[in-house]
């Protein structure tokens, strides 16, 4: 199940506010019509009376003609609609107002999220992910292996397969991946592929560049989102190692990795550093944590971004 994090918790309040607004709008419409068309008020009261009479019969186990009851209610409804239309109003002007008639703006149907709730959650997740623009073009639909060959191609295909494995079984286990290798060989691209698939399934994803991640925590050690940071379904740290490393960075990175592991949350890290360089730059215990908890995938090959740019220039 996707984790409930703060951006999503606000959606429940949005639904509550929407219901309240529409209830107030419906009440204002009803007051206006009852004042302008008193006969509508009489029919409204009659409909309530018939409905209560029918309910009381059922409560006391008295026989009730269901067909007759529905016929009476339909007759009253049609007469009320005619009064509205004769006065220049839509026939449904006094009907309850809902943005989503399926769930009546509750967000749930039979205890399950309504389609409108799912769409709203995904939109909120995209907005706060930090990777929305990137994954519009960096996803599985644009994946190509034509820039790889030989051993580079084998490594790329293995990494792609691991990404699919992670996505396909994400609800059962939260794998973590470390992509390392040369510049421009697809590490960030594959992170984007996983992010888009999980966002579209309603999982919470948060992206940081390595520099932005540590800057955020350094500027505000009491960063209000830190608990949510530990609880996101997937956190991506891209280009780890580009930041200036110091004792704060080392401590913050270990705390982050340790908390994510303890809470069984997935993390993707991309870096140009190999394991020995990670150990030397950060610490033995960080390297150990990664070895224990991450699937380590090496990518190699040409700088694809340069290849693409050169190809585009030659075509021009």
Short mmCIF file of C-alpha atoms in Angstrom, two decimals:
data_model
loop_
_atom_site.label_atom_id
_atom_site.label_comp_id
_atom_site.label_asym_id
_atom_site.label_seq_id
_atom_site.Cartn_x
_atom_site.Cartn_y
_atom_site.Cartn_z
CA UNK A 1 0.00 0.00 0.00
CA UNK A 2 1.26 3.50 -0.83
CA UNK A 3 2.39 5.42 2.22
CA UNK A 4 0.23 8.26 3.55
CA UNK A 5 2.48 11.33 3.59
CA UNK A 6 1.76 14.99 4.30
CA UNK A 7 1.02 16.13 0.70
CA UNK A 8 -1.59 13.38 0.51
CA UNK A 9 -3.13 14.04 3.89
CA UNK A 10 -4.17 17.49 2.68
CA UNK A 11 -6.34 15.92 0.00
CA UNK A 12 -8.82 14.68 2.62
CA UNK A 13 -9.21 18.27 3.78
CA UNK A 14 -9.78 19.38 0.19
CA UNK A 15 -12.63 16.89 -0.15
CA UNK A 16 -14.12 18.03 3.15
CA UNK A 17 -13.96 21.68 2.08
CA UNK A 18 -15.51 20.86 -1.29
CA UNK A 19 -18.44 19.03 0.31
CA UNK A 20 -19.04 21.94 2.69
CA UNK A 21 -18.93 24.49 -0.14
CA UNK A 22 -21.37 22.51 -2.28
CA UNK A 23 -23.72 21.96 0.66
CA UNK A 24 -23.78 25.70 1.29
CA UNK A 25 -24.38 26.36 -2.41
CA UNK A 26 -27.24 23.84 -2.47
CA UNK A 27 -28.80 25.42 0.62
CA UNK A 28 -28.60 28.89 -0.96
CA UNK A 29 -30.24 27.63 -4.14
CA UNK A 30 -33.00 25.94 -2.18
CA UNK A 31 -33.71 29.08 -0.13
CA UNK A 32 -33.90 31.16 -3.29
CA UNK A 33 -36.27 28.78 -5.09
CA UNK A 34 -38.54 28.27 -2.10
CA UNK A 35 -38.91 32.04 -1.83
CA UNK A 36 -39.51 32.56 -5.56
CA UNK A 37 -41.65 29.45 -6.13
CA UNK A 38 -43.62 28.53 -2.98
CA UNK A 39 -45.17 25.56 -4.78
CA UNK A 40 -41.70 24.01 -4.98
CA UNK A 41 -41.44 24.20 -1.20
CA UNK A 42 -44.81 22.45 -0.87
CA UNK A 43 -43.68 19.64 -3.21
CA UNK A 44 -40.37 19.35 -1.34
CA UNK A 45 -42.23 18.96 1.97
CA UNK A 46 -44.57 16.44 0.38
CA UNK A 47 -41.63 14.36 -0.86
CA UNK A 48 -40.18 14.30 2.67
CA UNK A 49 -43.53 13.26 4.12
CA UNK A 50 -43.99 10.41 1.64
CA UNK A 51 -40.42 9.21 2.23
CA UNK A 52 -40.84 9.25 6.03
CA UNK A 53 -44.17 7.42 5.83
CA UNK A 54 -42.56 4.71 3.70
CA UNK A 55 -39.62 4.39 6.10
CA UNK A 56 -41.88 4.09 9.15
CA UNK A 57 -43.87 1.34 7.51
CA UNK A 58 -40.68 -0.62 6.95
CA UNK A 59 -39.53 -0.02 10.54
CA UNK A 60 -42.77 -1.42 11.96
CA UNK A 61 -42.89 -4.28 9.46
CA UNK A 62 -46.05 -3.07 7.75
CA UNK A 63 -46.62 -4.06 4.14
CA UNK A 64 -45.62 -1.38 1.66
CA UNK A 65 -46.15 -1.24 -2.07
CA UNK A 66 -42.69 -0.39 -3.38
CA UNK A 67 -43.91 0.27 -6.90
CA UNK A 68 -46.57 2.68 -5.64
CA UNK A 69 -44.04 4.46 -3.42
CA UNK A 70 -41.57 4.99 -6.26
CA UNK A 71 -44.37 6.10 -8.58
CA UNK A 72 -45.50 8.74 -6.07
CA UNK A 73 -41.97 10.01 -5.57
CA UNK A 74 -41.40 10.17 -9.33
CA UNK A 75 -44.63 12.10 -9.83
CA UNK A 76 -43.63 14.68 -7.20
CA UNK A 77 -40.14 14.95 -8.70
CA UNK A 78 -41.47 15.56 -12.21
CA UNK A 79 -43.92 18.20 -10.98
CA UNK A 80 -41.11 19.99 -9.14
CA UNK A 81 -38.86 19.87 -12.21
CA UNK A 82 -41.64 21.36 -14.35
CA UNK A 83 -42.05 24.24 -11.92
CA UNK A 84 -38.31 24.92 -12.11
CA UNK A 85 -38.19 24.83 -15.90
CA UNK A 86 -41.28 27.03 -16.21
CA UNK A 87 -39.45 29.58 -14.06
CA UNK A 88 -36.35 29.38 -16.27
CA UNK A 89 -34.20 27.12 -14.09
CA UNK A 90 -32.60 23.77 -15.05
CA UNK A 91 -34.65 20.74 -14.03
CA UNK A 92 -31.82 19.54 -11.74
CA UNK A 93 -31.24 22.94 -10.10
CA UNK A 94 -32.18 21.61 -6.65
CA UNK A 95 -30.31 18.32 -6.97
CA UNK A 96 -27.29 17.80 -4.66
CA UNK A 97 -24.12 19.26 -6.16
CA UNK A 98 -21.13 16.93 -6.55
CA UNK A 99 -17.88 17.28 -8.45
CA UNK A 100 -17.76 13.48 -8.55
CA UNK A 101 -21.18 11.80 -8.62
CA UNK A 102 -19.55 8.37 -8.16
CA UNK A 103 -18.34 8.97 -4.60
CA UNK A 104 -20.41 12.12 -3.96
CA UNK A 105 -17.14 13.91 -3.13
CA UNK A 106 -16.31 11.56 -0.27
CA UNK A 107 -13.25 10.23 -2.07
CA UNK A 108 -14.13 6.60 -1.33
CA UNK A 109 -16.62 4.03 -2.57
CA UNK A 110 -17.23 1.00 -0.35
CA UNK A 111 -14.05 1.76 1.55
CA UNK A 112 -11.88 1.93 -1.58
CA UNK A 113 -10.45 5.12 -3.12
CA UNK A 114 -12.69 6.48 -5.86
CA UNK A 115 -11.19 7.01 -9.33
CA UNK A 116 -11.28 10.76 -8.64
CA UNK A 117 -9.30 10.27 -5.42
CA UNK A 118 -6.72 8.12 -7.21
CA UNK A 119 -6.28 10.77 -9.91
CA UNK A 120 -5.98 13.55 -7.32
CA UNK A 121 -3.42 11.57 -5.31
CA UNK A 122 -1.29 10.90 -8.38
CA UNK A 123 -1.42 14.58 -9.38
CA UNK A 124 -0.32 15.59 -5.87
CA UNK A 125 2.47 13.04 -5.93
CA UNK A 126 3.71 14.34 -9.26
CA UNK A 127 3.64 17.92 -8.00
CA UNK A 128 5.81 17.24 -4.96
CA UNK A 129 8.09 14.56 -6.45
CA UNK A 130 10.69 17.01 -7.76
CA UNK A 131 11.11 14.92 -10.91
CA UNK A 132 7.95 15.68 -12.88
CA UNK A 133 9.55 17.47 -15.83
CA UNK A 134 12.45 15.04 -16.08
CA UNK A 135 10.30 11.92 -16.38
CA UNK A 136 8.16 13.34 -19.15
CA UNK A 137 10.96 12.40 -21.52
CA UNK A 138 13.02 10.01 -19.41
CA UNK A 139 10.86 6.91 -19.00
CA UNK A 140 10.43 3.43 -20.39
CA UNK A 141 8.59 4.71 -23.46
CA UNK A 142 11.79 6.43 -24.63
CA UNK A 143 14.20 3.70 -23.52
CA UNK A 144 16.67 2.55 -26.16
CA UNK A 145 19.75 0.34 -26.02
CA UNK A 146 21.14 1.44 -29.39
CA UNK A 147 23.96 3.42 -27.81
CA UNK A 148 25.35 0.36 -26.02
CA UNK A 149 27.30 -2.61 -27.28
CA UNK A 150 29.24 -5.56 -25.93
CA UNK A 151 29.69 -5.61 -22.15
CA UNK A 152 28.11 -2.16 -21.82
CA UNK A 153 24.95 -3.51 -23.43
CA UNK A 154 24.86 -6.53 -21.10
CA UNK A 155 25.14 -4.26 -18.06
CA UNK A 156 22.42 -1.95 -19.34
CA UNK A 157 20.00 -4.82 -20.01
CA UNK A 158 20.64 -6.26 -16.55
CA UNK A 159 19.92 -2.87 -14.96
CA UNK A 160 16.71 -2.48 -16.96
CA UNK A 161 15.58 -5.96 -15.87
CA UNK A 162 16.28 -5.09 -12.23
CA UNK A 163 14.21 -1.92 -12.58
CA UNK A 164 11.25 -3.90 -13.91
CA UNK A 165 11.68 -6.45 -11.12
CA UNK A 166 11.62 -3.66 -8.54
CA UNK A 167 8.45 -2.14 -10.02
CA UNK A 168 6.62 -5.43 -10.51
CA UNK A 169 7.14 -6.51 -6.89
CA UNK A 170 7.12 -3.12 -5.18
CA UNK A 171 4.02 -3.88 -3.12
CA UNK A 172 5.68 -7.01 -1.71
CA UNK A 173 9.23 -5.85 -1.08
CA UNK A 174 11.03 -2.53 -1.20
CA UNK A 175 14.27 -3.15 -3.06
CA UNK A 176 16.93 -0.44 -3.19
CA UNK A 177 19.22 0.16 -6.17
CA UNK A 178 22.62 1.78 -6.54
CA UNK A 179 23.55 2.75 -10.09
CA UNK A 180 27.21 3.61 -10.51
CA UNK A 181 29.45 4.17 -13.49
CA UNK A 182 30.68 6.64 -16.03
CA UNK A 183 29.05 9.98 -16.79
CA UNK A 184 26.03 9.97 -19.10
CA UNK A 185 25.57 6.20 -19.33
CA UNK A 186 21.91 6.07 -18.20
CA UNK A 187 21.96 6.09 -14.40
CA UNK A 188 19.61 9.06 -13.98
CA UNK A 189 17.50 7.87 -16.91
CA UNK A 190 16.76 4.52 -15.25
CA UNK A 191 15.94 6.28 -11.97
CA UNK A 192 13.37 8.31 -13.90
CA UNK A 193 11.91 5.18 -15.47
CA UNK A 194 11.26 3.64 -12.05
CA UNK A 195 9.95 6.92 -10.62
CA UNK A 196 7.33 7.37 -13.34
CA UNK A 197 6.01 3.82 -13.10
CA UNK A 198 5.63 4.03 -9.32
CA UNK A 199 4.10 7.51 -9.39
CA UNK A 200 1.52 6.28 -11.89
CA UNK A 201 0.65 3.48 -9.47
CA UNK A 202 0.07 6.01 -6.68
CA UNK A 203 3.30 5.52 -4.72
CA UNK A 204 5.07 8.51 -3.18
CA UNK A 205 8.37 9.40 -4.81
CA UNK A 206 10.80 12.16 -3.89
CA UNK A 207 13.82 13.20 -5.95
CA UNK A 208 16.92 15.15 -4.90
CA UNK A 209 20.22 15.81 -6.56
CA UNK A 210 22.97 14.93 -4.11
CA UNK A 211 23.84 18.60 -3.67
CA UNK A 212 20.22 19.67 -3.08
CA UNK A 213 19.65 16.84 -0.61
CA UNK A 214 22.45 17.86 1.72
CA UNK A 215 21.83 21.58 1.22
CA UNK A 216 18.23 21.11 2.35
CA UNK A 217 19.28 19.36 5.53
CA UNK A 218 22.21 21.67 6.20
CA UNK A 219 20.20 24.88 5.83
CA UNK A 220 17.51 23.56 8.15
CA UNK A 221 18.57 20.67 10.39
CA UNK A 222 15.01 20.59 11.74
CA UNK A 223 13.62 20.33 8.19
CA UNK A 224 9.92 19.78 8.83
CA UNK A 225 9.65 17.14 6.13
CA UNK A 226 12.42 14.93 7.47
CA UNK A 227 10.05 12.32 8.90
CA UNK A 228 8.18 12.22 5.61
CA UNK A 229 11.56 11.95 3.90
CA UNK A 230 12.08 8.70 5.78
CA UNK A 231 8.56 7.52 4.95
CA UNK A 232 8.30 8.16 1.21
CA UNK A 233 7.81 4.92 -0.70
CA UNK A 234 10.81 5.79 -2.87
CA UNK A 235 13.51 8.44 -2.44
CA UNK A 236 16.00 9.08 -5.25
CA UNK A 237 19.36 10.73 -4.66
CA UNK A 238 20.93 11.54 -8.00
CA UNK A 239 24.65 12.17 -8.57
CA UNK A 240 25.78 11.37 -5.05
CA UNK A 241 29.36 12.52 -4.65
CA UNK A 242 29.00 15.86 -6.43
CA UNK A 243 28.55 17.59 -3.07
CA UNK A 244 31.34 18.80 -0.79
CA UNK A 245 31.86 16.00 1.71
CA UNK A 246 32.31 16.76 5.41
CA UNK A 247 31.31 15.32 8.77
CA UNK A 248 27.77 16.68 8.45
CA UNK A 249 27.28 15.04 5.05
CA UNK A 250 28.62 11.72 6.31
CA UNK A 251 26.37 11.73 9.38
CA UNK A 252 23.30 12.84 7.43
CA UNK A 253 23.82 10.19 4.75
CA UNK A 254 24.23 7.36 7.25
CA UNK A 255 21.17 8.48 9.24
CA UNK A 256 19.12 8.64 6.06
CA UNK A 257 20.23 5.24 4.78
CA UNK A 258 19.83 3.61 8.18
CA UNK A 259 16.32 4.99 8.74
CA UNK A 260 15.20 3.94 5.25
CA UNK A 261 16.50 0.42 5.80
CA UNK A 262 14.92 0.11 9.24
CA UNK A 263 11.57 1.30 7.88
CA UNK A 264 11.88 -1.03 4.87
CA UNK A 265 11.66 1.79 2.35
CA UNK A 266 13.14 1.80 -1.13
CA UNK A 267 15.96 4.11 -2.18
CA UNK A 268 17.70 4.67 -5.50
CA UNK A 269 21.14 6.25 -5.57
CA UNK A 270 23.06 7.13 -8.71
CA UNK A 271 26.72 8.06 -8.51
CA UNK A 272 29.94 8.20 -10.49
CA UNK A 273 31.73 6.66 -7.49
CA UNK A 274 32.50 2.97 -7.17
CA UNK A 275 32.24 1.16 -3.82
CA UNK A 276 35.86 1.78 -2.86
CA UNK A 277 35.45 5.48 -3.56
CA UNK A 278 32.20 5.59 -1.58
CA UNK A 279 33.98 3.98 1.38
CA UNK A 280 36.92 6.37 1.15
CA UNK A 281 34.79 9.49 0.69
CA UNK A 282 32.12 8.74 3.34
CA UNK A 283 32.85 5.88 5.73
CA UNK A 284 33.15 2.12 6.06
CA UNK A 285 29.75 1.86 7.72
CA UNK A 286 28.01 3.73 4.86
CA UNK A 287 29.67 1.47 2.30
CA UNK A 288 28.67 -1.52 4.40
CA UNK A 289 25.07 -0.35 4.65
CA UNK A 290 24.91 -0.02 0.87
CA UNK A 291 26.43 -3.44 0.26
CA UNK A 292 23.97 -5.05 2.70
CA UNK A 293 20.82 -3.29 1.55
CA UNK A 294 21.20 -2.26 -2.10
CA UNK A 295 21.38 -4.12 -5.36
CA UNK A 296 24.54 -2.67 -6.91
CA UNK A 297 24.46 -2.16 -10.67
CA UNK A 298 27.33 -0.89 -12.77
CA UNK A 299 26.61 1.00 -15.98
CA UNK A 300 29.24 1.85 -18.54
CA UNK A 301 29.54 3.14 -22.05
CA UNK A 302 29.69 6.39 -23.97
CA UNK A 303 28.18 9.64 -22.72
CA UNK A 304 24.77 9.27 -24.31
CA UNK A 305 23.85 12.92 -23.83
CA UNK A 306 26.88 13.99 -25.87
CA UNK A 307 26.13 11.34 -28.50
CA UNK A 308 22.56 12.59 -28.86
CA UNK A 309 23.64 16.22 -29.12
CA UNK A 310 26.27 15.44 -31.76
CA UNK A 311 23.73 13.40 -33.69
CA UNK A 312 21.18 16.23 -33.56
CA UNK A 313 23.78 18.74 -34.74
CA UNK A 314 24.83 16.52 -37.65
CA UNK A 315 21.18 16.11 -38.70
CA UNK A 316 20.76 19.89 -38.69
#
